[in-house]
Amino acid sequence: MCTLDQDGCTTCGDVAVPARVLQVEGNSAHVIDRAGNAAEVATDFVPGVRAGDVVMVHMGVAIGRADETL
Amino acid sequence: MKFVDEFRDATLIRQAAAEIRRLADSGRQYRLMEVCGGHTHAIYRFALKDLLPDNIELVHGPGCPVCVLPMGRVDDGLSIAGDPNVILTVFGDMMRVPGRNGTPLEHKARGADIRMVYSPLDALKLAQQNPGREVVFFAIGFETTAPSTALTLRRARALGVRNFSVFCNHVTIIPAIRAILDSPDMRVEAFIGPGHVSTVIGCRPYEFICRDYGKPLVTSGFEPLDILQSVVMILRQLQAGTSYVENQYARVVPWDGNLPALRAMAEVFELRPYFEWRGLGFISQSALKLRDSYAEWDAESRFQVPGVRVTDPKAAQCGEVLKGVLKPHQCKLFGRECTPERPVGALMVSSEGACAAYYNYALRTTAAAAV
């Protein structure tokens, strides 16, 4: 599983990294991945995202949400 | 986070492998294509092939945008970087992709201002920090990546950043799958569908594969258990004689995709009439360009782009490998003239390319005897 600091060939690997949202500010969020790497990501494509949610991060943009109950 | 540990659990993996052996008809040969380079990489990295019976063959698909980008487009991008006022920004994946006269990394060493960025948003920031320079972003990737470029262009317009432009090489996955399905030497029975492309486009665009071609498709996650579960789901469909789209990666992939991301792509991009893919040739409506309403940010309008055409080396058999007719090590150049250090063919270029993954992980085992 990739992390925010080591995600291989991101375009070819169809890579998105799960990261938990710590804080949302406008259309960006502070997130942290399972290895503890923090990043700021754009949240335009995950409207209504809140602290505690898990988002899939690709190239600095949250491209979707992850449902931990499934 | 419920994403990794459960999907690497040895007991569950052994159970899935046993279920695969139980379902696989020993009198039948199965050829399943994983569309996505990330799956190819995971299959080799976790040696999943060793858990499958010999009559299940995993065929590696076209899902590596860096690999399928024609060398002429690399040269076109590098020609833009020849303008001393230009800062060309590229993803790390692109830095060692060869053009005719070297890679972006080698051009940088010769003095071109080429910089690596993690996100197109970083390229936009660079443009804001360097108002006297032209910052060009070399955009590449499938539908996973295209929304990030679309978002960046929207922000460039909203912020009025005029010294930023995009050299667009985004491609779309569906036409490539259709080209493979229409190929006369196509021998694939089912597809393991891309996970994160599907996060954006959802599962519906694959329905024609099942309806019109009778091939099951299962969108899959990237952990070992994800991939084995997807194989189980495919075998159950093949055993029952059904073909429909299933979603193994439901924890991430919504059936209808990500609507805000799709809307952003539709606002910014339109389909090119055709686009060349290394190894597959020209495929109609398989790539994106900026709409006229975004022409101001289109590097192909702003700069002289020579439109270089470079013929792939005849000896390289990338097309056959992409269509699953040949395994990587069966190509005449594999491991000799064509290596990850000196790639000749498309699929050796990126670490997620089928040949590079095969070279890095499988050479010591399966391919060793053949090379």
mmCIF file of N, CA, C and O in Angstrom, chain A residues 19-31 41-57 61-66, chain B residues 258 260:
data_model
loop_
_atom_site.group_PDB
_atom_site.id
_atom_site.type_symbol
_atom_site.label_atom_id
_atom_site.label_comp_id
_atom_site.label_asym_id
_atom_site.label_seq_id
_atom_site.Cartn_x
_atom_site.Cartn_y
_atom_site.Cartn_z
ATOM 1 N N ALA A 19 -6.188 8.547 3.243
ATOM 2 C CA ALA A 19 -5.667 9.428 4.298
ATOM 3 C C ALA A 19 -6.845 9.974 5.099
ATOM 4 O O ALA A 19 -7.922 10.236 4.546
ATOM 5 N N ARG A 20 -6.602 10.114 6.424
ATOM 6 C CA ARG A 20 -7.684 10.598 7.284
ATOM 7 C C ARG A 20 -7.645 12.122 7.380
ATOM 8 O O ARG A 20 -6.570 12.705 7.504
ATOM 9 N N VAL A 21 -8.814 12.730 7.300
ATOM 10 C CA VAL A 21 -8.911 14.193 7.362
ATOM 11 C C VAL A 21 -8.791 14.636 8.814
ATOM 12 O O VAL A 21 -9.525 14.155 9.688
ATOM 13 N N LEU A 22 -7.848 15.568 9.054
ATOM 14 C CA LEU A 22 -7.687 16.119 10.394
ATOM 15 C C LEU A 22 -8.477 17.418 10.545
ATOM 16 O O LEU A 22 -9.085 17.672 11.565
ATOM 17 N N GLN A 23 -8.448 18.219 9.476
ATOM 18 C CA GLN A 23 -9.075 19.542 9.558
ATOM 19 C C GLN A 23 -9.412 20.020 8.147
ATOM 20 O O GLN A 23 -8.626 19.797 7.223
ATOM 21 N N VAL A 24 -10.567 20.652 8.006
ATOM 22 C CA VAL A 24 -10.966 21.185 6.700
ATOM 23 C C VAL A 24 -10.953 22.709 6.769
ATOM 24 O O VAL A 24 -11.438 23.300 7.741
ATOM 25 N N GLU A 25 -10.341 23.327 5.761
ATOM 26 C CA GLU A 25 -10.335 24.797 5.682
ATOM 27 C C GLU A 25 -10.696 25.187 4.265
ATOM 28 O O GLU A 25 -9.894 25.003 3.341
ATOM 29 N N GLY A 26 -11.889 25.711 4.077
ATOM 30 C CA GLY A 26 -12.324 26.098 2.725
ATOM 31 C C GLY A 26 -12.332 24.895 1.810
ATOM 32 O O GLY A 26 -12.926 23.856 2.138
ATOM 33 N N ASN A 27 -11.631 25.007 0.668
ATOM 34 C CA ASN A 27 -11.602 23.876 -0.259
ATOM 35 C C ASN A 27 -10.301 23.086 -0.170
ATOM 36 O O ASN A 27 -9.826 22.514 -1.147
ATOM 37 N N SER A 28 -9.714 23.065 1.025
ATOM 38 C CA SER A 28 -8.575 22.169 1.233
ATOM 39 C C SER A 28 -8.662 21.552 2.626
ATOM 40 O O SER A 28 -9.426 22.017 3.479
ATOM 41 N N ALA A 29 -7.913 20.466 2.802
ATOM 42 C CA ALA A 29 -7.946 19.755 4.087
ATOM 43 C C ALA A 29 -6.545 19.298 4.460
ATOM 44 O O ALA A 29 -5.732 18.987 3.577
ATOM 45 N N HIS A 30 -6.285 19.265 5.757
ATOM 46 C CA HIS A 30 -5.063 18.645 6.260
ATOM 47 C C HIS A 30 -5.377 17.173 6.492
ATOM 48 O O HIS A 30 -6.363 16.847 7.150
ATOM 49 N N VAL A 31 -4.543 16.312 5.933
ATOM 50 C CA VAL A 31 -4.794 14.871 6.056
ATOM 51 C C VAL A 31 -3.533 14.187 6.547
ATOM 52 O O VAL A 31 -2.432 14.729 6.452
ATOM 53 N N VAL A 41 -4.559 18.746 0.984
ATOM 54 C CA VAL A 41 -5.143 18.287 -0.280
ATOM 55 C C VAL A 41 -6.372 19.112 -0.633
ATOM 56 O O VAL A 41 -7.054 19.646 0.251
ATOM 57 N N ALA A 42 -6.628 19.206 -1.941
ATOM 58 C CA ALA A 42 -7.814 19.916 -2.413
ATOM 59 C C ALA A 42 -9.045 19.034 -2.197
ATOM 60 O O ALA A 42 -8.999 17.818 -2.420
ATOM 61 N N THR A 43 -10.136 19.656 -1.752
ATOM 62 C CA THR A 43 -11.332 18.871 -1.422
ATOM 63 C C THR A 43 -12.520 19.194 -2.340
ATOM 64 O O THR A 43 -13.652 18.836 -2.035
ATOM 65 N N ASP A 44 -12.241 19.838 -3.468
ATOM 66 C CA ASP A 44 -13.325 20.240 -4.378
ATOM 67 C C ASP A 44 -14.199 19.065 -4.813
ATOM 68 O O ASP A 44 -15.376 19.246 -5.121
ATOM 69 N N PHE A 45 -13.608 17.868 -4.893
ATOM 70 C CA PHE A 45 -14.352 16.712 -5.417
ATOM 71 C C PHE A 45 -14.967 15.847 -4.309
ATOM 72 O O PHE A 45 -15.523 14.784 -4.591
ATOM 73 N N VAL A 46 -14.825 16.294 -3.062
ATOM 74 C CA VAL A 46 -15.462 15.573 -1.952
ATOM 75 C C VAL A 46 -16.249 16.579 -1.099
ATOM 76 O O VAL A 46 -15.918 16.823 0.054
ATOM 77 N N PRO A 47 -17.288 17.166 -1.691
ATOM 78 C CA PRO A 47 -18.030 18.208 -0.973
ATOM 79 C C PRO A 47 -18.602 17.665 0.336
ATOM 80 O O PRO A 47 -19.027 16.509 0.403
ATOM 81 N N GLY A 48 -18.567 18.498 1.363
ATOM 82 C CA GLY A 48 -19.124 18.089 2.653
ATOM 83 C C GLY A 48 -18.185 17.226 3.476
ATOM 84 O O GLY A 48 -18.574 16.695 4.517
ATOM 85 N N VAL A 49 -16.932 17.078 3.036
ATOM 86 C CA VAL A 49 -15.987 16.238 3.781
ATOM 87 C C VAL A 49 -15.731 16.850 5.156
ATOM 88 O O VAL A 49 -15.730 18.073 5.313
ATOM 89 N N ARG A 50 -15.559 15.960 6.151
ATOM 90 C CA ARG A 50 -15.392 16.443 7.527
ATOM 91 C C ARG A 50 -14.194 15.776 8.186
ATOM 92 O O ARG A 50 -13.743 14.717 7.736
ATOM 93 N N ALA A 51 -13.728 16.393 9.271
ATOM 94 C CA ALA A 51 -12.637 15.786 10.048
ATOM 95 C C ALA A 51 -13.060 14.377 10.459
ATOM 96 O O ALA A 51 -14.202 14.147 10.844
ATOM 97 N N GLY A 52 -12.122 13.432 10.328
ATOM 98 C CA GLY A 52 -12.416 12.041 10.666
ATOM 99 C C GLY A 52 -12.709 11.194 9.441
ATOM 100 O O GLY A 52 -12.537 9.968 9.472
ATOM 101 N N ASP A 53 -13.156 11.808 8.339
ATOM 102 C CA ASP A 53 -13.413 11.048 7.115
ATOM 103 C C ASP A 53 -12.097 10.524 6.531
ATOM 104 O O ASP A 53 -11.029 11.106 6.768
ATOM 105 N N VAL A 54 -12.201 9.448 5.759
ATOM 106 C CA VAL A 54 -11.036 8.972 5.013
ATOM 107 C C VAL A 54 -11.251 9.301 3.539
ATOM 108 O O VAL A 54 -12.303 8.998 2.972
ATOM 109 N N VAL A 55 -10.259 9.977 2.944
ATOM 110 C CA VAL A 55 -10.354 10.327 1.524
ATOM 111 C C VAL A 55 -9.235 9.614 0.758
ATOM 112 O O VAL A 55 -8.223 9.216 1.332
ATOM 113 N N MET A 56 -9.452 9.445 -0.548
ATOM 114 C CA MET A 56 -8.431 8.849 -1.399
ATOM 115 C C MET A 56 -7.703 9.994 -2.096
ATOM 116 O O MET A 56 -8.319 10.781 -2.822
ATOM 117 N N VAL A 57 -6.404 10.095 -1.858
ATOM 118 C CA VAL A 57 -5.623 11.234 -2.345
ATOM 119 C C VAL A 57 -4.818 10.834 -3.579
ATOM 120 O O VAL A 57 -4.088 9.840 -3.568
ATOM 121 N N VAL A 61 -4.949 15.875 -4.626
ATOM 122 C CA VAL A 61 -6.390 16.121 -4.725
ATOM 123 C C VAL A 61 -7.134 14.905 -4.162
ATOM 124 O O VAL A 61 -6.781 13.762 -4.467
ATOM 125 N N ALA A 62 -8.142 15.160 -3.336
ATOM 126 C CA ALA A 62 -8.984 14.049 -2.856
ATOM 127 C C ALA A 62 -9.955 13.702 -3.983
ATOM 128 O O ALA A 62 -10.784 14.535 -4.357
ATOM 129 N N ILE A 63 -9.823 12.497 -4.541
ATOM 130 C CA ILE A 63 -10.665 12.133 -5.687
ATOM 131 C C ILE A 63 -11.878 11.307 -5.258
ATOM 132 O O ILE A 63 -12.730 10.981 -6.066
ATOM 133 N N GLY A 64 -11.943 10.986 -3.971
ATOM 134 C CA GLY A 64 -13.108 10.243 -3.509
ATOM 135 C C GLY A 64 -13.018 9.978 -2.029
ATOM 136 O O GLY A 64 -12.003 10.282 -1.377
ATOM 137 N N ARG A 65 -14.112 9.451 -1.503
ATOM 138 C CA ARG A 65 -14.163 9.071 -0.087
ATOM 139 C C ARG A 65 -13.973 7.560 0.014
ATOM 140 O O ARG A 65 -14.241 6.842 -0.941
ATOM 141 N N ALA A 66 -13.545 7.120 1.180
ATOM 142 C CA ALA A 66 -13.496 5.676 1.414
ATOM 143 C C ALA A 66 -14.473 5.345 2.537
ATOM 144 O O ALA A 66 -14.588 6.102 3.500
ATOM 145 N N ASN B 258 -17.490 9.685 -9.267
ATOM 146 C CA ASN B 258 -17.442 10.941 -8.525
ATOM 147 C C ASN B 258 -17.995 12.049 -9.431
ATOM 148 O O ASN B 258 -17.315 12.529 -10.348
ATOM 149 N N PRO B 260 -18.793 15.369 -8.981
ATOM 150 C CA PRO B 260 -18.085 16.652 -9.097
ATOM 151 C C PRO B 260 -16.815 16.551 -9.957
ATOM 152 O O PRO B 260 -16.510 17.467 -10.727
#
